[in-house]
Coordinates of C-alpha atoms and ligand atoms in Angstrom, one line a residue:
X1 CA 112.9 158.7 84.2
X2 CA 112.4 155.3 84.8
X3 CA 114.6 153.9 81.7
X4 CA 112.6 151.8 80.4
X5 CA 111.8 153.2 76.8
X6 CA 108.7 151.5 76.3
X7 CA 106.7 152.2 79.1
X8 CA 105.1 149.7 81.5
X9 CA 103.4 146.8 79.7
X10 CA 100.0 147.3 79.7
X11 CA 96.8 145.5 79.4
X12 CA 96.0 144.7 76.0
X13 CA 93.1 145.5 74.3
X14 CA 92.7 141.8 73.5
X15 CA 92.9 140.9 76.9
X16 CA 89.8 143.0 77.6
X17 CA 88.0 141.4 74.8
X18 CA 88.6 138.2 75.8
X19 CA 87.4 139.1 79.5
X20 CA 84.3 140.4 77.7
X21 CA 84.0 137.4 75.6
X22 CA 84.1 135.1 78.9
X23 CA 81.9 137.7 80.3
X24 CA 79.5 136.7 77.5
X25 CA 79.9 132.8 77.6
X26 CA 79.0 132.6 81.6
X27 CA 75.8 134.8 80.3
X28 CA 75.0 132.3 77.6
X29 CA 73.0 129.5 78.5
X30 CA 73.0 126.1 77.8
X31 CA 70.2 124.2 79.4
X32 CA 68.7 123.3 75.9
X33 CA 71.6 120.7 75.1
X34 CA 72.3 119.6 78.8
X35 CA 68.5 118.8 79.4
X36 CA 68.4 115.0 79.9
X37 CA 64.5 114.6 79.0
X38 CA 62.9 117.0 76.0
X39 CA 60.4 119.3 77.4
X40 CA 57.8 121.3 75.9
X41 CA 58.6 124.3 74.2
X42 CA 54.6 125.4 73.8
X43 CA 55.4 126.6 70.8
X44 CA 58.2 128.8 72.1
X45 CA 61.0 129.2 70.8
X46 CA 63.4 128.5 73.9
X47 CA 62.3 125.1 76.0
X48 CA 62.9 127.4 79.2
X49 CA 60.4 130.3 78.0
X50 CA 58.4 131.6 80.4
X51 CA 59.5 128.8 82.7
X52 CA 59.8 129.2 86.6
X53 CA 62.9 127.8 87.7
X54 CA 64.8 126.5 90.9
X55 CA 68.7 127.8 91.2
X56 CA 70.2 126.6 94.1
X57 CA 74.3 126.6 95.7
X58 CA 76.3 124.3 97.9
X59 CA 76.2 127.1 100.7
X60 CA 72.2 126.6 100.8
X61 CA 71.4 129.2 98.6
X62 CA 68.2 128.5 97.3
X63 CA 66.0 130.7 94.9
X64 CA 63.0 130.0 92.3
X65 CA 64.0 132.2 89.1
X66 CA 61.2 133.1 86.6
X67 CA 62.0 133.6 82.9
X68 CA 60.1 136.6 81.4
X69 CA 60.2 136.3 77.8
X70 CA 61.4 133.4 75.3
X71 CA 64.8 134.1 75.9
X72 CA 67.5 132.1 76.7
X73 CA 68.9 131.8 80.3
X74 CA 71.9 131.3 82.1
X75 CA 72.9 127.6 84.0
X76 CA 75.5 128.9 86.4
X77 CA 76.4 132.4 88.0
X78 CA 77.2 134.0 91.2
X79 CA 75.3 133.4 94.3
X80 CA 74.2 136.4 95.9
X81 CA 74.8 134.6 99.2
X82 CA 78.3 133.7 99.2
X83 CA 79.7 135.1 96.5
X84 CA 80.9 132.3 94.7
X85 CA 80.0 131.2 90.9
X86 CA 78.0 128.5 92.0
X87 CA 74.4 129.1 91.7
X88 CA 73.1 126.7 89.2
X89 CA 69.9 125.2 87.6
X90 CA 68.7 122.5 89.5
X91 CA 65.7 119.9 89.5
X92 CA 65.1 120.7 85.6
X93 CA 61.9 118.5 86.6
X94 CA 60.2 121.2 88.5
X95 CA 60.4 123.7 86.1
X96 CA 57.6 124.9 85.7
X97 CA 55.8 126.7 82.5
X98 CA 54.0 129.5 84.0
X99 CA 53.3 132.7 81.1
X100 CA 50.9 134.3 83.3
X101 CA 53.5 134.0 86.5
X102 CA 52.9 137.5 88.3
X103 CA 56.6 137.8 90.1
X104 CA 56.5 138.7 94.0
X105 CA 58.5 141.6 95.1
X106 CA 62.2 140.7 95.2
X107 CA 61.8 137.5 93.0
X108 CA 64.6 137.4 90.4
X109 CA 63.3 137.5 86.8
X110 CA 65.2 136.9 83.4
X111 CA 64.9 139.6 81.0
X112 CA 66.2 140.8 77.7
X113 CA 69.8 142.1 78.1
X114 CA 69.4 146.0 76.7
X115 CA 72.2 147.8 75.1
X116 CA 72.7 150.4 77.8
X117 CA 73.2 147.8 80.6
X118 CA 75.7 146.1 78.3
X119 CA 77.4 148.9 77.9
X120 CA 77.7 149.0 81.9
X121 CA 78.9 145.4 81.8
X122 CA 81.7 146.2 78.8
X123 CA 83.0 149.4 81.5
X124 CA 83.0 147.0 84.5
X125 CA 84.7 144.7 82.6
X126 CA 87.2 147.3 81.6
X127 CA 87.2 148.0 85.4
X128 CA 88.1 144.6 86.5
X129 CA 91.0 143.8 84.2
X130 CA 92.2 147.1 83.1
X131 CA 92.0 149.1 86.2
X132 CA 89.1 151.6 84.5
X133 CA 91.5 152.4 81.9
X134 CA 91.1 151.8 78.1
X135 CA 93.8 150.3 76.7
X136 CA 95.0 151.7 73.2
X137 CA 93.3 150.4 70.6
X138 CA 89.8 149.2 72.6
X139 CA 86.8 150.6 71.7
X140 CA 84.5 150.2 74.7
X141 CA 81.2 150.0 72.6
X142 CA 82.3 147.3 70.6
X143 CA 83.4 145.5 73.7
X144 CA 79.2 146.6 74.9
X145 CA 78.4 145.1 71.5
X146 CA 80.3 141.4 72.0
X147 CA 78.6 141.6 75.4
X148 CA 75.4 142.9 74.0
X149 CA 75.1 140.2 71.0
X150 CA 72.8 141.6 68.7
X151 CA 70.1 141.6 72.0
X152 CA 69.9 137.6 72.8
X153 CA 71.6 137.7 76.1
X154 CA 70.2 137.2 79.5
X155 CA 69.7 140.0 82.3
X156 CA 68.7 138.6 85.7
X157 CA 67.0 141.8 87.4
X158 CA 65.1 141.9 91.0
X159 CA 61.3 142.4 90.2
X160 CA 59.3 145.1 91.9
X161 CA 62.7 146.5 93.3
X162 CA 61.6 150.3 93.3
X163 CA 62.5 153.2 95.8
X164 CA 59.7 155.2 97.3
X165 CA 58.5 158.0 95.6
Ligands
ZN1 ZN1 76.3 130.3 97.6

């Protein structure tokens, strides 16, 4: 008995929607309408298709990103040195448009968000701000689904990252 007739307040389902909707907005690039100069596009439909480009952090992070596909990509996210959301697109004049780029092992690649890893995202998320538990009324594929976007979202994947057989 804890006399309160209504339970504990609990996480709404809105507020796990809204943690996947910022979820979605730090994935969603917007390079195309901060780019200062217009750059070629060859015929892509995203400028930064195919494009090799440098991300770099205040700690001294430094890494040069290649885009697989004419997707879009994402300005700013974590650094995988410090930890901090500060890894951003920088020196938009190097990028550079390389289609037949060959990615080293453990170069960082864009890719094509897939359902299944946005469904991983939408349970993390529920991890993070509901304490792995669903609150009543959220349905975590259509959380995976706001997350997922109808497939135009960026995935930032290690290349060549394989265990041993
Ligand atoms: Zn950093």
């Amino acid at each position: 008995m804890n006399g309160k007739p209504y339970g504990q307040p609990s996480v709404s389902a809105r507020a796990v929607r809204r943690a996947a909707e910022r979820e979605t907005e730090k994935r969603v690039s917007k390079p195309t309408l901060a780019v200062a100069a217009p750059r070629m596009s060859f015929g892509h439909q995203h400028a930064e298709a195919f494009c090799l480009m440098w991300y770099a952090c205040e700690c001294g992070h430094r890494e040069r990103i290649w885009n697989s596909r004419d997707g879009v990509t994402a300005f700013g996210f974590q650094c995988p040195s410090c930890k901090e959301p500060k890894l951003k697109h920088v020196n938009w004049g190097l990028d550079k448009y390389a289609p037949d780029h060959v990615p080293a092992p453990g170069q960082r690649i864009w890719i094509d968000l897939t359902r299944d890893r946005a469904l991983e995202i939408a349970r993390r998320t529920v991890d993070q701000v509901a304490k792995g538990k669903l609150p009543e009324g959220a349905d975590l594929n259509r959380i995976a689904d706001a997350v997922y976007n109808g497939g135009m979202q960026p995935d930032l994947v290690v290349y060549g990252y394989v265990e041993a057989s």
